[in-house]
XYZ file of C-alpha atoms in Angstrom:
335
model
C 121.901 112.183 21.592
C 120.437 109.482 20.815
C 117.074 109.482 23.206
C 116.525 113.264 22.213
C 117.451 112.054 18.316
C 114.581 108.820 18.709
C 111.982 111.556 20.442
C 112.040 114.230 17.762
C 111.830 112.217 15.005
C 109.262 110.781 16.985
C 107.430 114.102 17.396
C 107.121 114.709 13.553
C 105.296 110.996 12.598
C 109.636 110.140 11.238
C 108.280 105.892 11.719
C 111.089 103.459 12.830
C 112.421 100.078 11.862
C 114.263 97.776 13.395
C 117.839 96.061 12.584
C 119.081 94.000 16.674
C 122.161 93.053 13.921
C 123.675 96.571 13.536
C 124.717 97.493 16.965
C 126.701 95.696 19.571
C 124.617 97.486 22.506
C 124.181 95.797 27.010
C 121.163 98.801 27.038
C 118.790 97.141 24.562
C 118.532 94.056 26.493
C 117.534 90.740 25.469
C 116.250 91.892 21.154
C 119.578 92.491 20.469
C 123.769 91.521 21.451
C 125.973 92.429 24.207
C 128.415 95.212 23.872
C 131.042 92.144 26.139
C 133.022 91.623 22.630
C 134.442 90.492 20.491
C 134.409 93.807 18.310
C 134.803 92.533 15.355
C 132.388 91.683 13.612
C 132.364 93.355 10.421
C 128.734 93.565 9.872
C 128.594 95.588 13.854
C 128.088 99.561 12.763
C 129.533 100.383 16.748
C 129.681 98.606 19.687
C 128.932 100.763 22.839
C 129.142 102.045 25.542
C 132.147 101.974 26.244
C 133.517 103.995 29.058
C 136.619 104.113 30.119
C 139.761 104.337 28.414
C 141.547 101.467 28.850
C 137.964 98.943 27.931
C 137.420 101.358 23.989
C 140.781 101.298 23.231
C 140.910 97.517 23.447
C 137.349 96.928 21.866
C 138.475 99.474 18.616
C 141.887 97.608 18.779
C 140.423 93.816 17.480
C 137.488 96.105 14.806
C 141.575 97.467 13.736
C 142.741 94.282 13.621
C 139.369 92.261 12.313
C 139.565 95.437 9.630
C 142.928 95.574 8.170
C 142.490 90.976 8.186
C 139.933 91.386 5.944
C 141.592 93.883 3.705
C 139.444 96.501 5.114
C 141.257 99.092 6.733
C 141.189 103.024 5.982
C 145.052 104.037 4.238
C 146.846 105.736 6.655
C 147.505 108.821 4.271
C 144.354 109.686 1.921
C 144.088 110.448 -1.749
C 142.388 113.429 -1.034
C 139.145 113.091 -2.801
C 138.493 115.404 -6.228
C 136.558 118.019 -5.185
C 132.523 118.103 -6.681
C 132.540 120.506 -9.210
C 129.326 122.427 -8.575
C 126.377 122.558 -10.929
C 124.096 125.565 -11.220
C 120.066 124.947 -10.254
C 119.247 125.971 -13.849
C 115.808 127.671 -14.048
C 114.034 128.545 -17.841
C 111.919 130.670 -16.194
C 108.113 131.951 -16.224
C 106.292 127.867 -14.979
C 109.459 126.686 -13.388
C 110.670 129.387 -11.928
C 106.709 130.002 -10.038
C 107.158 125.546 -9.016
C 110.448 126.818 -7.398
C 109.023 129.709 -5.834
C 106.146 127.926 -4.977
C 107.939 124.908 -3.114
C 109.968 127.468 -1.090
C 106.936 128.433 0.246
C 105.837 125.115 0.970
C 108.861 124.226 3.030
C 108.823 127.534 4.520
C 105.567 126.443 6.252
C 106.958 123.657 6.836
C 109.287 124.711 8.980
C 107.299 127.404 10.441
C 104.737 124.500 11.436
C 107.057 121.703 12.253
C 109.242 124.273 15.061
C 107.070 123.850 18.382
C 106.632 120.094 17.610
C 111.088 120.137 17.892
C 110.463 123.093 20.842
C 108.819 120.050 23.072
C 111.241 117.699 22.019
C 114.203 119.089 23.406
C 112.536 120.542 26.332
C 111.146 116.083 27.344
C 114.362 115.127 26.272
C 116.120 117.606 29.168
C 112.781 116.524 31.825
C 113.801 112.948 30.973
C 117.831 113.465 30.863
C 117.025 114.778 34.394
C 115.388 111.981 36.013
C 118.311 109.307 34.859
C 120.772 111.584 36.091
C 119.621 111.634 39.466
C 118.686 108.733 39.655
C 122.483 107.627 38.726
C 123.806 109.959 40.979
C 121.565 107.714 44.151
C 123.049 105.367 42.592
C 126.947 106.412 42.998
C 125.814 107.240 46.394
C 124.897 103.844 47.333
C 127.917 102.888 45.752
C 130.097 104.943 48.071
C 128.800 103.567 51.298
C 128.465 99.514 50.599
C 131.358 98.816 51.569
C 130.249 100.157 55.176
C 127.068 98.722 54.818
C 128.176 94.657 54.302
C 130.559 94.944 57.705
C 126.708 96.359 59.946
C 124.848 93.233 58.417
C 126.056 91.341 61.467
C 125.532 94.054 63.678
C 122.145 95.865 62.543
C 120.626 91.543 63.463
C 121.788 91.938 66.676
C 120.868 95.306 68.002
C 117.308 94.253 66.847
C 116.942 91.350 68.749
C 119.029 94.097 72.068
C 116.319 96.409 71.505
C 113.703 93.226 71.319
C 115.663 91.952 75.005
C 115.267 95.855 76.129
C 111.185 95.846 74.992
C 111.049 93.301 77.161
C 112.582 94.712 80.056
C 111.160 97.947 79.787
C 107.685 96.445 79.945
C 109.117 94.601 83.166
C 109.944 97.173 84.884
C 107.189 98.945 84.301
C 104.546 95.945 85.504
C 106.527 96.014 89.191
C 106.571 99.746 89.084
C 103.006 99.678 89.100
C 102.970 96.914 92.325
C 104.845 98.715 93.584
C 102.881 102.109 93.587
C 99.349 99.939 94.021
C 100.845 98.516 98.117
C 101.909 101.992 98.688
C 98.472 103.819 97.946
C 96.253 100.959 100.355
C 98.417 101.138 103.219
C 97.151 101.784 106.100
C 99.759 104.564 107.910
C 99.372 104.560 111.410
C 102.372 105.682 112.678
C 105.815 107.687 111.454
C 107.301 104.413 111.111
C 104.002 103.419 107.757
C 104.003 106.888 106.813
C 107.903 106.451 105.438
C 107.510 103.128 103.970
C 104.709 104.762 101.934
C 107.383 107.260 101.067
C 109.369 105.250 100.395
C 107.364 102.588 98.230
C 106.095 106.008 96.315
C 109.935 107.057 96.125
C 110.604 103.026 94.202
C 107.676 103.789 91.756
C 108.947 106.847 90.680
C 111.974 105.692 89.934
C 110.858 102.423 88.733
C 108.422 104.778 85.869
C 112.067 106.647 85.106
C 113.701 103.615 84.444
C 111.412 102.244 82.383
C 111.160 105.040 80.348
C 114.666 105.250 79.649
C 114.629 101.586 78.836
C 111.533 102.315 76.598
C 114.144 105.338 75.427
C 117.016 102.711 75.244
C 114.790 100.254 72.569
C 113.499 102.443 70.299
C 117.069 103.754 69.747
C 117.841 100.570 69.628
C 115.074 99.572 66.341
C 116.757 103.082 64.843
C 119.900 101.815 64.444
C 118.673 98.237 63.225
C 117.066 100.008 60.743
C 119.976 102.481 59.660
C 122.035 99.158 59.263
C 120.192 97.572 56.962
C 119.031 100.730 55.136
C 123.008 102.160 54.561
C 123.197 98.630 52.665
C 120.511 99.888 50.712
C 119.357 101.917 47.499
C 115.862 103.738 45.664
C 114.621 105.403 42.936
C 112.023 107.497 42.943
C 109.345 107.603 40.099
C 107.877 111.137 40.792
C 104.680 111.316 39.815
C 104.215 107.405 39.304
C 102.299 105.423 39.958
C 103.399 101.427 39.418
C 101.598 98.433 39.265
C 101.191 95.739 41.834
C 104.578 93.103 42.459
C 105.385 89.966 44.405
C 103.289 89.794 47.974
C 101.318 93.115 49.346
C 103.842 93.400 52.605
C 103.032 95.193 56.426
C 106.166 95.587 58.662
C 105.021 96.923 62.644
C 107.414 98.731 64.444
C 109.149 96.671 67.633
C 108.464 100.125 69.602
C 108.671 102.869 68.158
C 105.215 104.499 65.919
C 104.595 104.398 62.469
C 105.330 107.224 60.438
C 104.993 107.375 56.146
C 102.624 110.103 55.623
C 104.605 111.201 52.990
C 106.709 109.922 49.915
C 110.117 110.309 51.674
C 109.150 108.482 54.442
C 107.566 105.927 53.049
C 110.591 104.836 50.441
C 112.904 104.351 53.499
C 110.218 102.409 54.650
C 111.268 100.379 52.031
C 114.495 101.162 52.121
C 115.146 99.978 55.214
C 113.524 95.934 54.745
C 115.343 93.880 53.036
C 112.367 92.250 51.342
C 110.979 94.856 50.057
C 111.459 96.120 46.672
C 108.937 98.813 45.705
C 106.614 100.571 47.782
C 103.840 103.325 46.265
C 103.013 106.246 47.867
C 99.153 107.822 47.452
C 98.538 111.276 48.689
C 95.181 111.297 49.034
C 94.786 108.862 51.767
C 98.827 109.663 52.588
C 98.531 105.063 52.610
C 102.490 103.120 51.777
C 102.240 100.562 49.724
C 104.924 97.838 50.148
C 105.497 94.531 47.922
C 108.473 91.911 47.677
C 108.991 92.322 43.911
C 109.195 95.387 41.627
C 107.474 96.075 38.237
C 107.399 97.581 35.112
C 104.407 98.442 34.156
C 102.504 101.652 35.551
C 98.787 101.843 36.239
C 98.782 105.986 36.143
C 101.120 108.316 35.808
C 99.810 111.330 37.792
C 101.363 113.956 40.435
C 99.665 112.543 43.847
C 101.291 109.546 43.261
C 104.919 108.240 43.914
C 106.798 105.261 43.310
C 110.140 104.162 43.919
C 112.762 100.334 43.713
C 114.474 100.078 46.407
C 117.024 96.937 46.534
C 121.020 95.807 47.147
C 123.726 97.909 44.976
C 123.935 95.323 42.955
C 120.547 95.441 41.514
C 121.321 99.272 40.288
C 122.097 98.804 36.797
C 118.728 96.699 36.580
C 116.290 99.101 38.715
C 118.181 101.766 36.565
C 117.049 99.919 33.202
C 113.302 99.662 35.005
C 112.767 103.073 35.857
C 114.067 104.715 32.278
C 111.454 102.445 30.793
C 108.968 103.041 33.334
C 110.126 107.008 31.924
C 109.895 106.412 28.274
C 106.824 105.301 28.956
C 105.788 108.872 30.136
C 103.400 110.788 28.346
C 105.597 113.803 27.498
C 104.880 115.115 24.473
């Protein structure tokens, strides 16, 4: 409701005034006080936000106690206020009646002019809310997996080492099979024994090739599992239609065995999520490019459908990522 009201008023040209002392709000950032309490500041209008019953009741009790001590608490049984008397508007006729009619017409015209802007503001607010709800849902999703992810970190490192060892073993088997095949092809079959030996050599070479294929596939599977374990402990937030500014070091991680495929926005974001040092990715549909960075930034450089950026990090970084995402969406040219 706060974002809707702000956007609606801005869309019809209403100016703003800043007073960061009226509200305790942890989303406000460094400009205004946090909402960690105490809730006893007599100047503060509201404390935002407390989303569970216990914390809300605690804050409310502190505020009531402070107001009572200052002698400002409301009485438990307030006296009924006297009902205001209605005063009829006196119109003397003639010129006054014409002025009233003209003012009513101007008010109706102004209402017709503002109706489209109000409709646009409502649509913009709903779009922003949908984006933020989607991001929040992803964070909640990640929180459910984090307890499992903590136990998998050591296993992920072991799987990466196992993948490298399997690759070395597969390469050795492939080299051995080639040597056997070369030996068999050069053999001069002079009698039945030599022919049988050649056949046996070819059979061994064929078995070695199959074994090499199995080892390579096992290495690929181990690498996939290692990447999945890393990804399970991280969460990413998508920013469709946004190209974020480069931040930190440009990363170029290469797979150990498998072929690299980052040709879609989702695959690009997944590749960032599978690497613990990646905090931001930018995908460009124009050249199918996937660009990874060691830091995230809140500064977009372009809003265009051909780009898709994402923020990635540990679940403990979720609040920071969500705040930056909200700030970026506020910069989007909705109206």
